[in-house]
Short mmCIF file of C-alpha atoms and ligand atoms in Angstrom, two decimals:
data_model
loop_
_atom_site.label_atom_id
_atom_site.label_comp_id
_atom_site.label_asym_id
_atom_site.label_seq_id
_atom_site.Cartn_x
_atom_site.Cartn_y
_atom_site.Cartn_z
CA UNK A 69 -111.42 86.95 122.28
CA UNK A 70 -108.62 86.68 124.81
CA UNK A 71 -106.32 83.79 124.00
CA UNK A 72 -104.75 83.58 127.42
CA UNK A 73 -105.26 80.27 129.16
CA UNK A 74 -106.79 80.49 132.60
CA UNK A 75 -104.10 80.06 135.21
CA UNK A 76 -104.69 77.11 137.59
CA UNK A 77 -105.97 78.01 141.09
CA UNK A 78 -102.73 77.46 143.01
CA UNK A 79 -100.43 79.60 140.89
CA UNK A 80 -103.23 82.15 140.75
CA UNK A 81 -103.24 82.35 144.55
CA UNK A 82 -99.49 82.81 144.57
CA UNK A 83 -99.79 85.64 142.05
CA UNK A 84 -102.48 87.28 144.17
CA UNK A 85 -100.18 87.22 147.22
CA UNK A 86 -97.21 88.56 145.30
CA UNK A 87 -99.32 91.31 143.84
CA UNK A 88 -100.71 92.24 147.24
CA UNK A 89 -97.14 92.59 148.54
CA UNK A 90 -96.13 94.82 145.61
CA UNK A 91 -99.18 96.98 146.24
CA UNK A 92 -98.23 97.36 149.93
CA UNK A 93 -94.84 98.60 148.78
CA UNK A 94 -96.29 101.25 146.45
CA UNK A 95 -98.19 103.27 149.04
CA UNK A 96 -101.25 104.96 147.57
CA UNK A 97 -100.12 104.42 143.98
CA UNK A 98 -100.24 101.26 141.90
CA UNK A 99 -97.20 99.15 141.17
CA UNK A 100 -95.88 100.12 137.73
CA UNK A 101 -96.03 97.69 134.86
CA UNK A 102 -92.20 97.42 134.88
CA UNK A 103 -92.20 96.45 138.57
CA UNK A 104 -94.90 93.83 138.05
CA UNK A 105 -93.10 92.32 135.04
CA UNK A 106 -89.88 92.11 137.05
CA UNK A 107 -91.38 90.62 140.22
CA UNK A 108 -94.21 88.48 138.79
CA UNK A 109 -92.79 87.33 135.43
CA UNK A 110 -95.30 84.46 135.22
CA UNK A 111 -98.10 87.01 134.91
CA UNK A 112 -98.84 88.06 131.33
CA UNK A 113 -100.07 91.61 131.20
CA UNK A 114 -101.65 92.28 127.84
CA UNK A 115 -103.31 95.62 128.48
CA UNK A 116 -102.32 98.25 131.05
CA UNK A 117 -105.66 99.90 131.77
CA UNK A 118 -104.32 101.23 135.06
CA UNK A 119 -102.07 103.81 133.45
CA UNK A 120 -103.86 106.90 132.17
CA UNK A 121 -102.56 108.21 128.86
CA UNK A 122 -103.33 108.79 125.20
CA UNK A 123 -101.40 106.05 123.37
CA UNK A 124 -101.90 107.78 119.98
CA UNK A 125 -100.07 110.84 121.32
CA UNK A 126 -97.20 108.66 122.50
CA UNK A 127 -96.92 107.24 118.96
CA UNK A 128 -96.78 110.77 117.59
CA UNK A 129 -94.10 111.92 120.02
CA UNK A 130 -92.03 108.78 119.37
CA UNK A 131 -92.05 109.49 115.62
CA UNK A 132 -90.83 113.01 116.26
CA UNK A 133 -88.16 111.92 118.70
CA UNK A 134 -86.91 109.31 116.23
CA UNK A 135 -86.67 111.84 113.44
CA UNK A 136 -85.23 114.76 115.46
CA UNK A 137 -82.94 113.09 117.96
CA UNK A 138 -82.25 109.44 117.17
CA UNK A 139 -81.88 109.46 113.38
CA UNK A 140 -79.73 112.62 113.54
CA UNK A 141 -77.58 111.55 116.49
CA UNK A 142 -78.63 114.69 118.40
CA UNK A 143 -79.81 112.54 121.30
CA UNK A 144 -76.22 112.65 122.51
CA UNK A 145 -76.41 116.43 123.00
CA UNK A 146 -79.63 116.10 124.96
CA UNK A 147 -78.04 113.56 127.29
CA UNK A 148 -74.52 114.96 127.51
CA UNK A 149 -75.10 118.67 128.14
CA UNK A 150 -77.01 120.64 130.73
CA UNK A 151 -80.42 121.61 129.41
CA UNK A 152 -81.36 125.30 129.30
CA UNK A 153 -82.84 126.78 132.46
CA UNK A 154 -86.58 126.68 132.94
CA UNK A 155 -87.15 130.10 131.32
CA UNK A 156 -86.78 128.46 127.90
CA UNK A 157 -89.56 125.97 128.53
CA UNK A 158 -91.70 128.77 130.00
CA UNK A 159 -91.28 130.56 126.65
CA UNK A 160 -92.60 127.59 124.65
CA UNK A 161 -95.53 127.09 127.02
CA UNK A 162 -96.28 130.79 126.72
CA UNK A 163 -96.41 130.54 122.91
CA UNK A 164 -99.09 127.87 123.18
CA UNK A 165 -101.16 129.26 126.05
CA UNK A 166 -100.87 132.96 125.26
CA UNK A 167 -100.00 133.60 128.91
CA UNK A 168 -96.87 135.71 129.57
CA UNK A 169 -93.81 133.57 130.44
CA UNK A 170 -93.31 135.16 133.86
CA UNK A 171 -96.58 133.50 134.97
CA UNK A 172 -95.24 130.05 134.07
CA UNK A 173 -93.42 127.63 136.35
CA UNK A 174 -92.21 124.49 134.52
CA UNK A 175 -91.86 121.37 136.64
CA UNK A 176 -90.41 117.90 136.63
CA UNK A 177 -93.92 116.53 136.21
CA UNK A 178 -97.00 118.15 137.73
CA UNK A 179 -96.23 116.25 140.93
CA UNK A 180 -93.30 118.55 141.54
CA UNK A 181 -95.47 121.61 140.91
CA UNK A 182 -98.09 120.31 143.37
CA UNK A 183 -95.41 119.65 145.96
CA UNK A 184 -93.86 123.11 145.56
CA UNK A 185 -97.16 124.95 145.59
CA UNK A 186 -98.82 123.04 148.40
CA UNK A 187 -95.82 123.52 150.66
CA UNK A 188 -95.48 127.26 150.07
CA UNK A 189 -98.80 128.78 149.16
CA UNK A 190 -101.49 126.53 150.59
CA UNK A 191 -101.64 126.88 154.33
CA UNK A 192 -103.03 126.68 156.92
CA UNK A 193 -106.43 125.14 156.02
CA UNK A 194 -107.02 123.45 152.66
CA UNK A 195 -110.37 122.26 151.29
CA UNK A 196 -110.19 119.22 149.02
CA UNK A 197 -112.99 117.28 147.31
CA UNK A 198 -112.44 113.52 147.63
CA UNK A 199 -111.94 110.97 146.19
CA UNK A 200 -109.08 112.53 144.27
CA UNK A 201 -105.38 112.37 143.37
CA UNK A 202 -103.63 111.56 146.66
CA UNK A 203 -100.55 113.91 146.54
CA UNK A 204 -102.90 116.80 147.32
CA UNK A 205 -103.20 115.55 150.87
CA UNK A 206 -100.01 113.51 151.11
CA UNK A 207 -97.68 116.38 150.18
CA UNK A 208 -99.29 118.88 152.54
CA UNK A 209 -96.92 119.91 155.35
CA UNK A 210 -97.76 118.70 158.86
CA UNK A 211 -98.91 122.17 159.90
CA UNK A 212 -101.51 122.30 157.12
CA UNK A 213 -104.96 120.93 157.84
CA UNK A 214 -106.67 119.27 154.91
CA UNK A 215 -110.48 119.25 155.12
CA UNK A 216 -112.13 116.61 152.95
CA UNK A 217 -115.28 117.50 151.06
CA UNK A 218 -116.86 114.14 150.27
CA UNK A 219 -118.40 113.81 146.83
CA UNK A 220 -121.72 112.00 146.91
CA UNK A 221 -121.98 108.66 145.18
CA UNK A 222 -125.74 109.08 144.72
CA UNK A 223 -125.02 112.23 142.71
CA UNK A 224 -122.60 110.30 140.49
CA UNK A 225 -119.65 111.93 142.34
CA UNK A 226 -120.44 115.20 140.59
CA UNK A 227 -119.21 118.40 142.22
CA UNK A 228 -121.82 121.02 143.06
CA UNK A 229 -119.85 124.26 142.94
CA UNK A 230 -122.17 126.31 145.17
CA UNK A 231 -122.23 123.60 147.81
CA UNK A 232 -118.44 123.24 147.69
CA UNK A 233 -118.00 127.01 148.12
CA UNK A 234 -120.27 126.84 151.17
CA UNK A 235 -118.10 124.08 152.59
CA UNK A 236 -114.94 126.14 151.97
CA UNK A 237 -116.46 128.99 154.05
CA UNK A 238 -117.72 126.71 156.80
CA UNK A 239 -114.34 125.11 157.39
CA UNK A 240 -112.51 128.44 157.19
CA UNK A 241 -110.26 127.23 154.37
CA UNK A 242 -107.57 129.58 153.07
CA UNK A 243 -106.99 127.42 150.00
CA UNK A 244 -109.46 125.48 147.86
CA UNK A 245 -108.53 122.74 145.41
CA UNK A 246 -110.38 121.66 142.29
CA UNK A 247 -109.15 118.82 140.06
CA UNK A 248 -110.91 119.17 136.69
CA UNK A 249 -111.63 116.62 135.29
CA UNK A 250 -111.18 114.76 138.54
CA UNK A 251 -109.19 111.56 139.02
CA UNK A 252 -110.49 108.81 139.74
CA UNK A 253 -114.08 109.53 138.68
CA UNK A 254 -113.71 111.83 135.67
CA UNK A 255 -116.33 114.45 136.58
CA UNK A 256 -116.01 117.69 134.66
CA UNK A 257 -116.91 121.14 135.94
CA UNK A 258 -117.89 123.40 133.02
CA UNK A 259 -115.91 126.59 132.40
CA UNK A 260 -118.66 128.95 133.49
CA UNK A 261 -118.93 127.08 136.79
CA UNK A 262 -115.16 127.25 137.27
CA UNK A 263 -115.45 131.00 136.78
CA UNK A 264 -118.30 131.18 139.31
CA UNK A 265 -116.17 129.29 141.84
CA UNK A 266 -113.23 131.62 141.30
CA UNK A 267 -115.44 134.71 141.67
CA UNK A 268 -116.88 133.40 144.87
CA UNK A 269 -113.48 132.47 146.33
CA UNK A 270 -111.35 135.37 145.10
CA UNK A 271 -110.42 136.42 148.65
CA UNK A 272 -108.72 133.09 149.50
CA UNK A 273 -104.94 133.02 149.48
CA UNK A 274 -104.96 130.37 146.75
CA UNK A 275 -107.27 128.35 144.56
CA UNK A 276 -105.50 125.37 143.02
CA UNK A 277 -106.97 124.13 139.77
CA UNK A 278 -105.45 120.89 138.45
CA UNK A 279 -106.16 120.59 134.72
CA UNK A 280 -104.01 117.52 134.07
CA UNK A 281 -106.87 115.79 132.20
CA UNK A 282 -108.36 118.86 130.53
CA UNK A 283 -107.33 117.85 126.99
CA UNK A 284 -109.79 114.95 127.21
CA UNK A 285 -112.71 117.20 128.18
CA UNK A 286 -114.94 119.14 125.80
CA UNK A 287 -118.13 121.17 125.88
CA UNK A 288 -119.06 121.01 122.20
CA UNK A 289 -119.88 117.46 121.08
CA UNK A 290 -119.21 118.21 117.42
CA UNK A 291 -116.02 120.24 117.47
CA UNK A 292 -114.48 118.61 120.59
CA UNK A 293 -112.60 121.89 120.99
CA UNK A 294 -110.13 122.08 123.83
CA UNK A 295 -111.36 123.72 127.01
CA UNK A 296 -109.16 125.26 129.68
CA UNK A 297 -109.40 127.91 132.35
CA UNK A 298 -105.66 128.71 132.31
CA UNK A 299 -106.18 132.22 131.02
CA UNK A 300 -108.16 133.12 134.13
CA UNK A 301 -104.88 133.58 136.07
CA UNK A 302 -104.79 137.02 134.50
CA UNK A 303 -108.15 137.83 136.07
CA UNK A 304 -107.99 136.00 139.42
CA UNK A 305 -104.73 136.70 141.22
CA UNK A 306 -105.09 133.82 143.70
CA UNK A 307 -105.52 131.18 140.97
CA UNK A 308 -102.78 128.57 140.47
CA UNK A 309 -103.31 126.18 137.55
CA UNK A 310 -101.44 122.86 137.57
CA UNK A 311 -100.92 120.94 134.33
CA UNK A 312 -99.31 117.55 133.75
CA UNK A 313 -98.23 116.58 130.23
CA UNK A 314 -97.97 112.89 131.24
CA UNK A 315 -101.51 111.79 130.47
CA UNK A 316 -102.60 113.75 127.40
CA UNK A 317 -99.26 113.43 125.60
CA UNK A 318 -98.62 109.90 126.90
CA UNK A 319 -95.12 110.74 128.15
CA UNK A 320 -95.13 110.07 131.91
CA UNK A 321 -91.52 108.87 131.71
CA UNK A 322 -90.34 112.26 130.44
CA UNK A 323 -91.62 114.02 133.59
CA UNK A 324 -93.04 117.26 132.23
CA UNK A 325 -95.62 119.58 133.70
CA UNK A 326 -96.12 123.20 134.65
CA UNK A 327 -97.93 125.60 136.93
CA UNK A 328 -99.43 128.98 136.08
CA UNK A 329 -99.58 131.61 138.82
CA UNK A 330 -98.73 135.20 139.69
CA UNK A 331 -95.18 136.18 138.65
CA UNK A 332 -94.25 136.94 142.29
CA UNK A 333 -95.05 133.34 143.19
CA UNK A 334 -93.03 132.01 140.25
CA UNK A 335 -90.09 134.16 141.37
CA UNK A 336 -90.36 132.88 144.92
CA UNK A 337 -90.18 129.28 143.72
CA UNK A 338 -87.34 129.99 141.28
CA UNK A 339 -85.35 131.75 144.01
CA UNK A 340 -85.75 128.76 146.28
CA UNK A 341 -84.05 126.45 143.79
CA UNK A 342 -86.53 125.43 141.12
CA UNK A 343 -84.49 126.82 138.29
CA UNK A 344 -82.98 123.87 136.52
CA UNK A 345 -85.33 121.07 137.33
CA UNK A 346 -86.31 120.06 133.77
CA UNK A 347 -84.38 117.21 132.15
CA UNK A 348 -83.01 117.52 128.62
CA UNK A 349 -85.83 115.32 127.38
CA UNK A 350 -88.49 117.44 129.07
CA UNK A 351 -86.90 120.53 127.54
CA UNK A 352 -86.99 118.80 124.14
CA UNK A 353 -90.66 117.92 124.71
CA UNK A 354 -91.61 121.53 125.47
CA UNK A 355 -89.66 122.76 122.44
CA UNK A 356 -91.60 120.32 120.25
CA UNK A 357 -94.88 121.29 121.96
CA UNK A 358 -94.15 124.90 120.94
CA UNK A 359 -94.20 123.94 117.23
CA UNK A 360 -97.54 124.60 115.49
CA UNK A 361 -97.00 121.62 113.14
CA UNK A 362 -96.66 119.22 116.04
CA UNK A 363 -99.72 120.61 117.72
CA UNK A 364 -101.83 120.20 114.58
CA UNK A 365 -100.92 116.51 114.54
CA UNK A 366 -101.48 116.24 118.29
CA UNK A 367 -104.92 117.77 117.87
CA UNK A 368 -105.81 114.93 115.50
CA UNK A 369 -104.54 112.31 117.96
CA UNK A 370 -106.48 114.01 120.77
CA UNK A 371 -109.82 114.02 118.91
CA UNK A 372 -109.39 110.47 117.68
CA UNK A 373 -108.71 109.31 121.23
CA UNK A 374 -111.72 111.16 122.66
CA UNK A 375 -114.01 109.55 120.05
CA UNK A 376 -112.61 106.08 120.73
CA UNK A 377 -112.88 106.61 124.49
CA UNK A 378 -116.48 107.79 124.29
CA UNK A 379 -117.54 104.65 122.42
CA UNK A 380 -115.60 102.56 124.93
CA UNK A 381 -117.47 104.16 127.86
CA UNK A 382 -120.81 103.72 126.09
CA UNK A 383 -120.17 100.00 125.55
CA UNK A 384 -119.06 99.56 129.16
CA UNK A 385 -122.29 101.22 130.36
CA UNK A 386 -124.26 98.51 128.60
CA UNK A 387 -122.58 95.73 130.62
CA UNK A 388 -124.83 94.28 133.28
CA UNK A 389 -123.64 94.07 136.86
CA UNK A 390 -121.45 97.19 136.86
CA UNK A 391 -122.14 100.92 137.21
CA UNK A 392 -120.10 103.41 135.19
CA UNK A 393 -120.07 107.05 136.38
CA UNK A 394 -120.21 110.05 134.03
CA UNK A 395 -116.73 110.98 132.82
CA UNK A 396 -115.05 113.58 130.62
CA UNK A 397 -111.59 112.16 131.18
CA UNK A 398 -109.83 109.19 129.58
CA UNK A 399 -110.90 106.71 132.26
CA UNK A 400 -114.04 105.57 134.01
CA UNK A 401 -114.82 104.79 137.62
CA UNK A 402 -116.73 101.54 137.89
CA UNK A 403 -118.78 100.32 140.85
CA UNK A 404 -119.04 96.54 141.07
CA UNK A 405 -122.08 94.50 142.07
CA UNK A 406 -122.68 93.88 145.78
CA UNK A 407 -120.47 91.16 147.20
CA UNK A 408 -117.44 91.88 145.06
CA UNK A 409 -114.18 93.02 146.67
CA UNK A 410 -112.48 95.37 144.24
CA UNK A 411 -109.13 93.65 144.76
CA UNK A 412 -110.63 90.27 143.77
CA UNK A 413 -112.26 91.70 140.66
CA UNK A 414 -109.05 93.43 139.61
CA UNK A 415 -107.13 90.19 140.16
CA UNK A 416 -109.63 88.18 138.05
CA UNK A 417 -109.23 90.71 135.25
CA UNK A 418 -105.46 90.54 135.54
CA UNK A 419 -104.89 86.83 135.99
CA UNK A 420 -107.58 85.50 133.66
CA UNK A 421 -107.49 88.16 130.98
CA UNK A 422 -104.17 89.97 131.31
CA UNK A 423 -105.95 93.28 131.84
CA UNK A 424 -104.49 95.50 134.56
CA UNK A 425 -106.98 97.88 136.22
CA UNK A 426 -106.83 100.12 139.28
CA UNK A 427 -108.33 98.72 142.46
CA UNK A 428 -109.54 101.87 144.25
CA UNK A 429 -109.95 100.40 147.74
CA UNK A 430 -107.17 102.65 149.11
CA UNK A 431 -108.78 105.89 147.91
CA UNK A 432 -109.92 108.27 150.64
CA UNK A 433 -113.59 109.11 150.05
CA UNK A 434 -114.56 105.87 148.29
CA UNK A 435 -116.33 103.21 150.29
CA UNK A 436 -117.36 100.17 148.34
CA UNK A 437 -116.08 98.05 145.48
CA UNK A 438 -114.66 100.49 142.93
CA UNK A 439 -112.14 100.08 140.16
CA UNK A 440 -110.83 102.64 137.69
CA UNK A 441 -110.35 101.59 134.08
CA UNK A 442 -108.43 103.60 131.51
CA UNK A 443 -109.37 103.89 127.88
CA UNK A 444 -106.51 102.69 125.66
CA UNK A 445 -106.16 102.17 121.93
CA UNK A 446 -109.19 100.89 120.05
CA UNK A 447 -107.88 97.31 119.87
CA UNK A 448 -106.93 97.28 123.55
CA UNK A 449 -110.37 98.62 124.48
CA UNK A 450 -111.97 95.62 122.76
CA UNK A 451 -109.95 93.33 125.03
CA UNK A 452 -110.81 95.34 128.13
CA UNK A 453 -114.54 95.15 127.34
CA UNK A 454 -114.32 91.42 126.75
CA UNK A 455 -112.56 90.91 130.10
CA UNK A 456 -115.10 93.13 131.86
CA UNK A 457 -118.08 91.22 130.44
CA UNK A 458 -116.58 87.87 131.30
CA UNK A 459 -115.66 88.89 134.83
CA UNK A 460 -118.92 90.70 135.59
CA UNK A 461 -121.05 87.68 134.63
CA UNK A 462 -119.18 85.28 136.92
CA UNK A 463 -120.41 87.21 139.99
CA UNK A 464 -118.48 87.59 143.25
C1 LIG B 664 -101.07 112.00 137.21
C2 LIG B 664 -101.56 113.25 137.82
C3 LIG B 664 -100.68 114.31 138.12
C4 LIG B 664 -99.19 114.20 138.07
O1 LIG B 664 -98.64 113.98 136.87
P1 LIG B 664 -97.08 114.06 136.59
O2 LIG B 664 -96.76 112.77 135.92
O3 LIG B 664 -96.35 114.28 137.85
O4 LIG B 664 -96.96 115.21 135.65
C5 LIG B 664 -101.22 115.47 138.62
N1 LIG B 664 -102.55 115.60 138.84
C6 LIG B 664 -103.41 114.61 138.59
C7 LIG B 664 -104.86 114.82 138.86
C8 LIG B 664 -102.95 113.40 138.08
O5 LIG B 664 -103.80 112.39 137.87
#
């Protein structure tokens, strides 16, 4: 049970206004927890269910970093000297993925990979299912036309691959994008369907597949084995896979991600300046990621988090007055009862319960009261569910 006293109406109104202003200043992203704490110190945030990450993986990486860099004093080297060029990180990623290093383009977060790829390889007409992660349309150069393929709410925002391929043809797209699992709704397109899409679209100049949440997806309920279509770059020459390490490893502050694409494309990007864009910490992360011992431990943290998240989603589905869409990611998209404004609901959760969720009213392709809620640690999830139940029963 949340022990936070309800804030009186007047200060609550003031908080709402301040928050609204912060949100205006963050464009299509949410104000970070650090920004909110600085600008609205009277607000007590207990659980950040806006940020999407595996907290167990963060714990694991912190232990390693303590042992390797802090306890030994080697942190100084990481901060003082230039890190190796990106080829080193490409080597570690290659060890894990089995894909040759010349196919791998490490980036300062997947956002940088998306930016680089969308500006060079994705013109002139791009097909994009929405709602989705906004940089895919925001980073497109002015000369590129982005055609939105609207996912249907009645179908639970699921993507029908055949229908999407038809749309790609109809709008004459030269590039098609697929975010799998998708943000903000968490739908998952199975591997054989991804392959079908790639076969059908192999003549396009590029197909961009963002697998930033793929470590949370699975096809076998018992084994929870990792699924990925990365290896298909060796079979489909127009495929570009984008991968963020921020969410599954819980290290958004490190800024680490990569792209997988034809070696000629990697060379083109490297020649245009993306040679030294990883920080020392990101280089350290990829080095650690290359170690089998670390990955065995990560695998445990990954499975534990998936199990906890699945029970969290199941409990949320049982709450009356909200609709939870099918998800294979570490978050759920929630539709609120008629009459609610998503901003008001998110503010009630935040002010009365200290639970920060993502108001989705700014998302292209979502009309109606939607919020996105991340799964966190088991104890945090208990608090989120409590706040959800309490807020849903009050009604708009
Ligand atoms: C968060 C996110 C990214 C970007 O992550 P980085 O922190 O820049 O690595 C990319 N794609 C999707 C779908 C995301 O949600």
